Amino acid sequence: MTSFVTGPVRVSVPATSANLGPGFDSMGLALDLRDELEAEVVGDGVEVLVEGAGAEGVPRDATHLVVRAMQVAFDAMGVRPPGLRLHCRNVVPHARGLGSSSAAIVAGVTLGRALVAGGALLLDDDGVLDLCAGLEGHPDNVAPAQLGGFVVAGRDDDGGFYAVPCPVDPRVGAVVMVPPTPVSTEQARGLLPASVPHADAAADAGRAALLVAALAGQPEHLLRATRDYLHQDYRRPAMPESLALVDALRADGVAAVVSGAGPTVLAFCDGPGTALTASLLERCPAGWWSSYLAIDTDGVRVL
């Protein structure tokens, strides 16, 4: 008979940036900005405590995304706890294109597995990816949140998901510039056309391939490699200030992109404390939040 571990389990999960310009719905990067969560099995009911980013806008019951992800994991393992207590300490901004929902999903599935004695035998890492990507609808954020680093991910013709970690040059870092107003993923996706010109698709494929090489060891090509043809300009009406900042940075030779569905702007840089990083932080618009973030190489961690 399956049993649950005694006492709380804690996990830490990173923010992520998907798309990275041309890698629409297929590329993601984990960033060193982490939510921490703690859960334990209790006698009955569901108790949810949330503090930090987005705390005012999330439910405190079984409909909370982390709890829903935990229940999906329990179902996959064929178990059902009598009750749950969850404590979320959120740092990743919500609805800003930094993977807050993917962080919640990966944390929830990981917590669910860790709360079950022998859970890793009942649900392996590939199973975790399938559950997380199924909940999110695509794997570009959940894969780096689970695995860390830079990940190329997608869905096979049979409906299964895959995720392939790729190297990142240690010289590569990022500055994120986060505006105060959110943009929902649904709103941003609603602006995309049903089809694009073949020439744009071909150009985007070439830049995406170059991006893999640039991140792996040739960061001097990041500006060219982050040119997008498929989604950013179509989303301009939803985030004009973000796209104007991307345009200005790129005109000055900075490899800048919209992070995920936006509206956060991500600019690649050459590490903390450099002249480029300092100048990027200084260019953050008034009222926005900015920070240098290293590339996270761990993904979700059970603490």
mmCIF file of C-alpha atoms in Angstrom:
data_model
loop_
_atom_site.group_PDB
_atom_site.id
_atom_site.type_symbol
_atom_site.label_atom_id
_atom_site.label_comp_id
_atom_site.label_asym_id
_atom_site.label_seq_id
_atom_site.Cartn_x
_atom_site.Cartn_y
_atom_site.Cartn_z
ATOM 1 C CA MET A 1 0.000 0.000 0.000
ATOM 2 C CA THR A 2 1.389 3.419 -0.985
ATOM 3 C CA SER A 3 2.178 5.733 1.913
ATOM 4 C CA PHE A 4 2.963 9.414 2.194
ATOM 5 C CA VAL A 5 6.092 10.946 3.670
ATOM 6 C CA THR A 6 5.896 12.392 7.143
ATOM 7 C CA GLY A 7 6.266 16.144 7.455
ATOM 8 C CA PRO A 8 6.537 18.913 4.870
ATOM 9 C CA VAL A 9 8.408 18.805 1.575
ATOM 10 C CA ARG A 10 9.958 21.967 0.120
ATOM 11 C CA VAL A 11 10.822 22.751 -3.480
ATOM 12 C CA SER A 12 12.373 25.683 -5.318
ATOM 13 C CA VAL A 13 11.555 26.371 -8.984
ATOM 14 C CA PRO A 14 13.018 28.964 -11.385
ATOM 15 C CA ALA A 15 11.484 31.593 -13.616
ATOM 16 C CA THR A 16 11.742 30.899 -17.326
ATOM 17 C CA SER A 17 11.797 32.868 -20.561
ATOM 18 C CA ALA A 18 10.294 31.182 -23.609
ATOM 19 C CA ASN A 19 10.562 31.946 -27.333
ATOM 20 C CA LEU A 20 13.780 34.005 -26.993
ATOM 21 C CA GLY A 21 12.908 35.660 -30.291
ATOM 22 C CA PRO A 22 12.669 33.042 -33.056
ATOM 23 C CA GLY A 23 12.102 29.941 -30.907
ATOM 24 C CA PHE A 24 8.337 30.358 -30.762
ATOM 25 C CA ASP A 25 6.730 27.686 -28.559
ATOM 26 C CA SER A 26 9.901 25.590 -28.784
ATOM 27 C CA MET A 27 12.743 27.180 -26.808
ATOM 28 C CA GLY A 28 13.023 28.199 -23.182
ATOM 29 C CA LEU A 29 15.658 29.346 -20.719
ATOM 30 C CA ALA A 30 15.661 28.993 -16.926
ATOM 31 C CA LEU A 31 16.577 32.131 -14.969
ATOM 32 C CA ASP A 32 17.891 32.487 -11.437
ATOM 33 C CA LEU A 33 14.723 33.913 -9.896
ATOM 34 C CA ARG A 34 12.994 31.322 -7.738
ATOM 35 C CA ASP A 35 9.678 30.620 -6.079
ATOM 36 C CA GLU A 36 9.796 28.436 -2.960
ATOM 37 C CA LEU A 37 6.936 26.191 -1.953
ATOM 38 C CA GLU A 38 6.224 23.838 0.930
ATOM 39 C CA ALA A 39 3.530 21.182 1.136
ATOM 40 C CA GLU A 40 2.513 18.386 3.447
ATOM 41 C CA VAL A 41 -0.204 15.774 3.706
ATOM 42 C CA VAL A 42 -2.709 16.476 6.504
ATOM 43 C CA GLY A 43 -5.792 14.762 7.860
ATOM 44 C CA ASP A 44 -8.379 16.475 5.692
ATOM 45 C CA GLY A 45 -9.183 19.574 3.642
ATOM 46 C CA VAL A 46 -6.995 21.860 1.576
ATOM 47 C CA GLU A 47 -5.228 24.815 3.174
ATOM 48 C CA VAL A 48 -3.341 27.281 0.945
ATOM 49 C CA LEU A 49 -1.153 30.165 2.099
ATOM 50 C CA VAL A 50 0.356 32.475 -0.520
ATOM 51 C CA GLU A 51 2.717 35.395 -0.069
ATOM 52 C CA GLY A 52 4.701 37.532 -2.479
ATOM 53 C CA ALA A 53 4.161 38.090 -6.200
ATOM 54 C CA GLY A 54 0.577 37.663 -7.391
ATOM 55 C CA ALA A 55 -0.678 36.675 -3.934
ATOM 56 C CA GLU A 56 -3.729 38.903 -4.201
ATOM 57 C CA GLY A 57 -5.003 37.283 -7.378
ATOM 58 C CA VAL A 58 -4.847 33.523 -6.743
ATOM 59 C CA PRO A 59 -7.353 31.193 -5.027
ATOM 60 C CA ARG A 60 -6.769 29.708 -1.593
ATOM 61 C CA ASP A 61 -8.487 26.373 -2.167
ATOM 62 C CA ALA A 62 -8.223 23.231 -4.281
ATOM 63 C CA THR A 63 -8.505 25.301 -7.479
ATOM 64 C CA HIS A 64 -5.051 26.839 -6.874
ATOM 65 C CA LEU A 65 -2.820 25.862 -9.794
ATOM 66 C CA VAL A 66 -0.172 24.246 -7.588
ATOM 67 C CA VAL A 67 -2.779 22.122 -5.827
ATOM 68 C CA ARG A 68 -4.302 21.113 -9.163
ATOM 69 C CA ALA A 69 -0.849 20.071 -10.403
ATOM 70 C CA MET A 70 -0.257 18.076 -7.235
ATOM 71 C CA GLN A 71 -3.553 16.265 -7.728
ATOM 72 C CA VAL A 72 -2.616 15.413 -11.336
ATOM 73 C CA ALA A 73 0.586 13.853 -10.019
ATOM 74 C CA PHE A 74 -1.306 11.911 -7.327
ATOM 75 C CA ASP A 75 -3.739 10.620 -9.949
ATOM 76 C CA ALA A 76 -0.835 9.485 -12.156
ATOM 77 C CA MET A 77 0.586 7.547 -9.227
ATOM 78 C CA GLY A 78 -2.781 6.127 -8.227
ATOM 79 C CA VAL A 79 -2.920 7.723 -4.768
ATOM 80 C CA ARG A 80 -5.108 10.255 -3.021
ATOM 81 C CA PRO A 81 -4.009 12.108 0.137
ATOM 82 C CA PRO A 82 -6.674 12.817 2.767
ATOM 83 C CA GLY A 83 -5.770 16.517 2.877
ATOM 84 C CA LEU A 84 -3.087 19.009 1.879
ATOM 85 C CA ARG A 85 -1.422 22.080 3.298
ATOM 86 C CA LEU A 86 0.479 24.344 0.841
ATOM 87 C CA HIS A 87 2.608 27.431 1.465
ATOM 88 C CA CYS A 88 3.832 29.438 -1.570
ATOM 89 C CA ARG A 89 6.479 32.152 -1.379
ATOM 90 C CA ASN A 90 6.292 33.738 -4.826
ATOM 91 C CA VAL A 91 9.020 35.842 -6.398
ATOM 92 C CA VAL A 92 8.379 35.288 -10.115
ATOM 93 C CA PRO A 93 6.073 38.078 -11.396
ATOM 94 C CA HIS A 94 2.652 36.939 -12.579
ATOM 95 C CA ALA A 95 1.375 37.525 -16.132
ATOM 96 C CA ARG A 96 4.656 39.113 -17.217
ATOM 97 C CA GLY A 97 6.114 36.446 -19.515
ATOM 98 C CA LEU A 98 8.492 34.872 -16.997
ATOM 99 C CA GLY A 99 6.804 31.509 -16.627
ATOM 100 C CA SER A 100 4.910 31.933 -13.366
ATOM 101 C CA SER A 101 2.238 29.391 -14.324
ATOM 102 C CA SER A 102 4.840 26.891 -15.496
ATOM 103 C CA ALA A 103 6.746 27.353 -12.238
ATOM 104 C CA ALA A 104 3.543 26.605 -10.338
ATOM 105 C CA ILE A 105 2.813 23.501 -12.420
ATOM 106 C CA VAL A 106 6.338 22.076 -12.191
ATOM 107 C CA ALA A 107 6.455 22.804 -8.461
ATOM 108 C CA GLY A 108 3.083 21.141 -7.935
ATOM 109 C CA VAL A 109 3.882 17.944 -9.835
ATOM 110 C CA THR A 110 7.292 17.746 -8.142
ATOM 111 C CA LEU A 111 5.740 18.275 -4.708
ATOM 112 C CA GLY A 112 3.137 15.615 -5.412
ATOM 113 C CA ARG A 113 5.775 13.083 -6.402
ATOM 114 C CA ALA A 114 7.997 13.942 -3.431
ATOM 115 C CA LEU A 115 5.133 13.550 -0.942
ATOM 116 C CA VAL A 116 4.619 9.926 -1.944
ATOM 117 C CA ALA A 117 7.006 7.333 -0.546
ATOM 118 C CA GLY A 118 8.804 5.899 -3.554
ATOM 119 C CA GLY A 119 7.205 8.511 -5.796
ATOM 120 C CA ALA A 120 10.155 8.602 -8.206
ATOM 121 C CA LEU A 121 9.537 4.914 -8.947
ATOM 122 C CA LEU A 122 5.880 5.574 -9.718
ATOM 123 C CA LEU A 123 6.467 8.730 -11.777
ATOM 124 C CA ASP A 124 9.787 9.207 -13.585
ATOM 125 C CA ASP A 125 11.168 12.473 -14.990
ATOM 126 C CA ASP A 126 9.679 11.864 -18.435
ATOM 127 C CA GLY A 127 6.340 11.354 -16.775
ATOM 128 C CA VAL A 128 6.755 14.631 -14.908
ATOM 129 C CA LEU A 129 7.405 16.438 -18.203
ATOM 130 C CA ASP A 130 4.324 14.878 -19.813
ATOM 131 C CA LEU A 131 2.088 15.874 -16.919
ATOM 132 C CA CYS A 132 3.463 19.412 -16.726
ATOM 133 C CA ALA A 133 3.331 20.050 -20.465
ATOM 134 C CA GLY A 134 -0.156 18.586 -20.636
ATOM 135 C CA LEU A 135 -1.357 20.982 -17.951
ATOM 136 C CA GLU A 136 0.344 23.996 -19.541
ATOM 137 C CA GLY A 137 -0.520 23.009 -23.107
ATOM 138 C CA HIS A 138 3.047 23.245 -24.430
ATOM 139 C CA PRO A 139 6.496 22.442 -22.997
ATOM 140 C CA ASP A 140 8.593 25.530 -23.786
ATOM 141 C CA ASN A 141 8.394 26.934 -20.226
ATOM 142 C CA VAL A 142 7.819 23.819 -18.145
ATOM 143 C CA ALA A 143 10.834 22.005 -19.634
ATOM 144 C CA PRO A 144 13.474 24.541 -18.484
ATOM 145 C CA ALA A 145 11.636 24.987 -15.180
ATOM 146 C CA GLN A 146 12.007 21.237 -14.640
ATOM 147 C CA LEU A 147 15.470 20.690 -16.145
ATOM 148 C CA GLY A 148 17.226 24.068 -15.902
ATOM 149 C CA GLY A 149 19.348 25.782 -18.526
ATOM 150 C CA PHE A 150 18.404 26.171 -22.181
ATOM 151 C CA VAL A 151 15.955 23.596 -23.516
ATOM 152 C CA VAL A 152 14.530 22.899 -26.958
ATOM 153 C CA ALA A 153 11.135 21.277 -26.492
ATOM 154 C CA GLY A 154 8.071 20.328 -28.470
ATOM 155 C CA ARG A 155 5.397 17.780 -29.211
ATOM 156 C CA ASP A 156 5.665 14.707 -31.405
ATOM 157 C CA ASP A 157 3.052 13.718 -33.970
ATOM 158 C CA ASP A 158 1.693 11.111 -31.567
ATOM 159 C CA GLY A 159 1.023 13.793 -28.953
ATOM 160 C CA GLY A 160 3.977 13.006 -26.697
ATOM 161 C CA PHE A 161 6.305 15.738 -25.483
ATOM 162 C CA TYR A 162 10.092 15.940 -25.732
ATOM 163 C CA ALA A 163 12.708 18.195 -24.142
ATOM 164 C CA VAL A 164 16.372 18.377 -25.157
ATOM 165 C CA PRO A 165 18.767 20.335 -22.910
ATOM 166 C CA CYS A 166 21.385 22.359 -24.790
ATOM 167 C CA PRO A 167 24.577 24.004 -23.519
ATOM 168 C CA VAL A 168 24.805 27.670 -22.571
ATOM 169 C CA ASP A 169 28.083 29.573 -22.733
ATOM 170 C CA PRO A 170 29.044 30.704 -19.198
ATOM 171 C CA ARG A 171 29.513 34.240 -20.512
ATOM 172 C CA VAL A 172 25.784 34.561 -21.205
ATOM 173 C CA GLY A 173 23.495 36.290 -18.724
ATOM 174 C CA ALA A 174 20.310 38.318 -18.994
ATOM 175 C CA VAL A 175 18.771 41.549 -17.842
ATOM 176 C CA VAL A 176 15.001 41.497 -17.482
ATOM 177 C CA MET A 177 12.903 44.666 -17.569
ATOM 178 C CA VAL A 178 9.425 44.075 -16.168
ATOM 179 C CA PRO A 179 6.633 46.612 -16.724
ATOM 180 C CA PRO A 180 4.009 47.188 -14.024
ATOM 181 C CA THR A 181 1.033 46.222 -16.223
ATOM 182 C CA PRO A 182 0.407 42.541 -17.018
ATOM 183 C CA VAL A 183 -0.550 41.016 -20.357
ATOM 184 C CA SER A 184 -2.362 37.685 -20.376
ATOM 185 C CA THR A 185 -1.021 34.882 -22.528
ATOM 186 C CA GLU A 186 -4.502 34.481 -24.019
ATOM 187 C CA GLN A 187 -4.582 38.125 -25.079
ATOM 188 C CA ALA A 188 -1.113 37.906 -26.630
ATOM 189 C CA ARG A 189 -1.921 34.679 -28.476
ATOM 190 C CA GLY A 190 -5.157 36.130 -29.755
ATOM 191 C CA LEU A 191 -3.200 38.640 -31.839
ATOM 192 C CA LEU A 192 -1.314 35.980 -33.809
ATOM 193 C CA PRO A 193 -2.423 35.197 -37.366
ATOM 194 C CA ALA A 194 -3.494 31.724 -38.415
ATOM 195 C CA SER A 195 -0.720 31.594 -41.040
ATOM 196 C CA VAL A 196 2.453 33.479 -41.934
ATOM 197 C CA PRO A 197 4.368 33.923 -45.204
ATOM 198 C CA HIS A 198 6.609 31.000 -46.121
ATOM 199 C CA ALA A 199 9.601 33.343 -46.352
ATOM 200 C CA ASP A 200 9.060 34.474 -42.758
ATOM 201 C CA ALA A 201 8.830 30.882 -41.534
ATOM 202 C CA ALA A 202 12.035 29.980 -43.354
ATOM 203 C CA ALA A 203 13.862 33.007 -41.991
ATOM 204 C CA ASP A 204 12.676 32.232 -38.472
ATOM 205 C CA ALA A 205 13.872 28.628 -38.724
ATOM 206 C CA GLY A 206 17.327 29.829 -39.692
ATOM 207 C CA ARG A 207 17.538 32.254 -36.800
ATOM 208 C CA ALA A 208 16.319 29.617 -34.337
ATOM 209 C CA ALA A 209 19.056 27.241 -35.485
ATOM 210 C CA LEU A 210 21.608 30.022 -35.135
ATOM 211 C CA LEU A 211 20.341 30.774 -31.628
ATOM 212 C CA VAL A 212 21.246 27.264 -30.472
ATOM 213 C CA ALA A 213 24.808 27.786 -31.708
ATOM 214 C CA ALA A 214 25.041 31.331 -30.334
ATOM 215 C CA LEU A 215 23.966 30.339 -26.834
ATOM 216 C CA ALA A 216 26.201 27.273 -26.851
ATOM 217 C CA GLY A 217 29.459 29.091 -27.461
ATOM 218 C CA GLN A 218 29.239 31.956 -29.929
ATOM 219 C CA PRO A 219 27.374 34.736 -28.103
ATOM 220 C CA GLU A 220 28.704 37.300 -30.575
ATOM 221 C CA HIS A 221 25.917 36.063 -32.879
ATOM 222 C CA LEU A 222 23.084 36.587 -30.375
ATOM 223 C CA LEU A 223 21.821 39.803 -31.963
ATOM 224 C CA ARG A 224 21.357 38.174 -35.354
ATOM 225 C CA ALA A 225 20.109 34.940 -33.770
ATOM 226 C CA THR A 226 17.321 36.608 -31.787
ATOM 227 C CA ARG A 227 15.622 38.244 -34.791
ATOM 228 C CA ASP A 228 12.002 37.097 -34.813
ATOM 229 C CA TYR A 229 9.587 36.914 -37.734
ATOM 230 C CA LEU A 230 6.655 34.985 -36.252
ATOM 231 C CA HIS A 231 5.121 36.612 -33.187
ATOM 232 C CA GLN A 232 6.606 39.767 -31.662
ATOM 233 C CA ASP A 233 5.425 42.359 -34.180
ATOM 234 C CA TYR A 234 1.940 40.860 -34.261
ATOM 235 C CA ARG A 235 1.740 41.347 -30.496
ATOM 236 C CA ARG A 236 2.794 45.001 -30.602
ATOM 237 C CA PRO A 237 -0.761 46.350 -29.966
ATOM 238 C CA ALA A 238 -0.864 44.537 -26.609
ATOM 239 C CA MET A 239 2.545 45.811 -25.437
ATOM 240 C CA PRO A 240 3.680 48.843 -27.472
ATOM 241 C CA GLU A 241 6.103 50.088 -24.818
ATOM 242 C CA SER A 242 7.826 46.707 -24.587
ATOM 243 C CA LEU A 243 8.262 46.407 -28.354
ATOM 244 C CA ALA A 244 9.484 49.992 -28.582
ATOM 245 C CA LEU A 245 12.133 49.165 -25.984
ATOM 246 C CA VAL A 246 13.111 45.993 -27.865
ATOM 247 C CA ASP A 247 13.451 48.025 -31.071
ATOM 248 C CA ALA A 248 15.601 50.665 -29.368
ATOM 249 C CA LEU A 249 17.892 48.134 -27.723
ATOM 250 C CA ARG A 250 18.336 46.143 -30.919
ATOM 251 C CA ALA A 251 19.107 49.318 -32.858
ATOM 252 C CA ASP A 252 21.995 49.794 -30.413
ATOM 253 C CA GLY A 253 23.292 46.272 -30.987
ATOM 254 C CA VAL A 254 21.723 44.580 -27.932
ATOM 255 C CA ALA A 255 20.140 41.132 -28.364
ATOM 256 C CA ALA A 256 16.753 42.019 -26.858
ATOM 257 C CA VAL A 257 13.485 40.084 -27.120
ATOM 258 C CA VAL A 258 10.037 39.906 -25.609
ATOM 259 C CA SER A 259 10.119 37.279 -22.858
ATOM 260 C CA GLY A 260 7.490 34.637 -23.507
ATOM 261 C CA ALA A 261 4.128 36.223 -24.277
ATOM 262 C CA GLY A 262 5.349 39.472 -22.736
ATOM 263 C CA PRO A 263 5.346 42.152 -21.641
ATOM 264 C CA THR A 264 8.756 41.646 -19.976
ATOM 265 C CA VAL A 265 11.775 42.523 -22.118
ATOM 266 C CA LEU A 266 14.825 40.262 -21.878
ATOM 267 C CA ALA A 267 18.219 41.495 -23.039
ATOM 268 C CA PHE A 268 21.174 39.138 -23.261
ATOM 269 C CA CYS A 269 24.344 40.447 -21.657
ATOM 270 C CA ASP A 270 27.825 39.325 -20.675
ATOM 271 C CA GLY A 271 27.529 38.736 -16.952
ATOM 272 C CA PRO A 272 27.055 40.710 -13.727
ATOM 273 C CA GLY A 273 28.903 43.950 -13.123
ATOM 274 C CA THR A 274 29.911 44.566 -16.736
ATOM 275 C CA ALA A 275 29.518 47.848 -18.565
ATOM 276 C CA LEU A 276 26.843 46.386 -20.820
ATOM 277 C CA THR A 277 24.827 45.042 -17.904
ATOM 278 C CA ALA A 278 25.065 48.358 -16.059
ATOM 279 C CA SER A 279 23.934 50.281 -19.111
ATOM 280 C CA LEU A 280 20.969 47.973 -19.619
ATOM 281 C CA LEU A 281 19.842 48.389 -16.029
ATOM 282 C CA GLU A 282 20.087 52.155 -16.455
ATOM 283 C CA ARG A 283 17.882 52.021 -19.558
ATOM 284 C CA CYS A 284 14.994 50.392 -17.747
ATOM 285 C CA PRO A 285 11.958 52.702 -18.093
ATOM 286 C CA ALA A 286 10.679 54.549 -15.033
ATOM 287 C CA GLY A 287 8.175 52.506 -13.062
ATOM 288 C CA TRP A 288 9.472 49.173 -14.389
ATOM 289 C CA TRP A 289 11.431 46.629 -12.345
ATOM 290 C CA SER A 290 14.764 45.391 -13.657
ATOM 291 C CA SER A 291 17.411 42.916 -12.584
ATOM 292 C CA TYR A 292 20.392 40.997 -13.857
ATOM 293 C CA LEU A 293 19.631 37.259 -13.762
ATOM 294 C CA ALA A 294 22.119 34.469 -14.242
ATOM 295 C CA ILE A 295 21.098 31.401 -16.210
ATOM 296 C CA ASP A 296 19.745 28.798 -13.799
ATOM 297 C CA THR A 297 21.283 25.400 -14.433
ATOM 298 C CA ASP A 298 19.414 23.304 -11.856
ATOM 299 C CA GLY A 299 15.726 23.549 -12.662
ATOM 300 C CA VAL A 300 13.315 22.493 -9.940
ATOM 301 C CA ARG A 301 14.981 21.390 -6.704
ATOM 302 C CA VAL A 302 13.641 19.398 -3.780
ATOM 303 C CA LEU A 303 15.171 21.096 -0.759
#
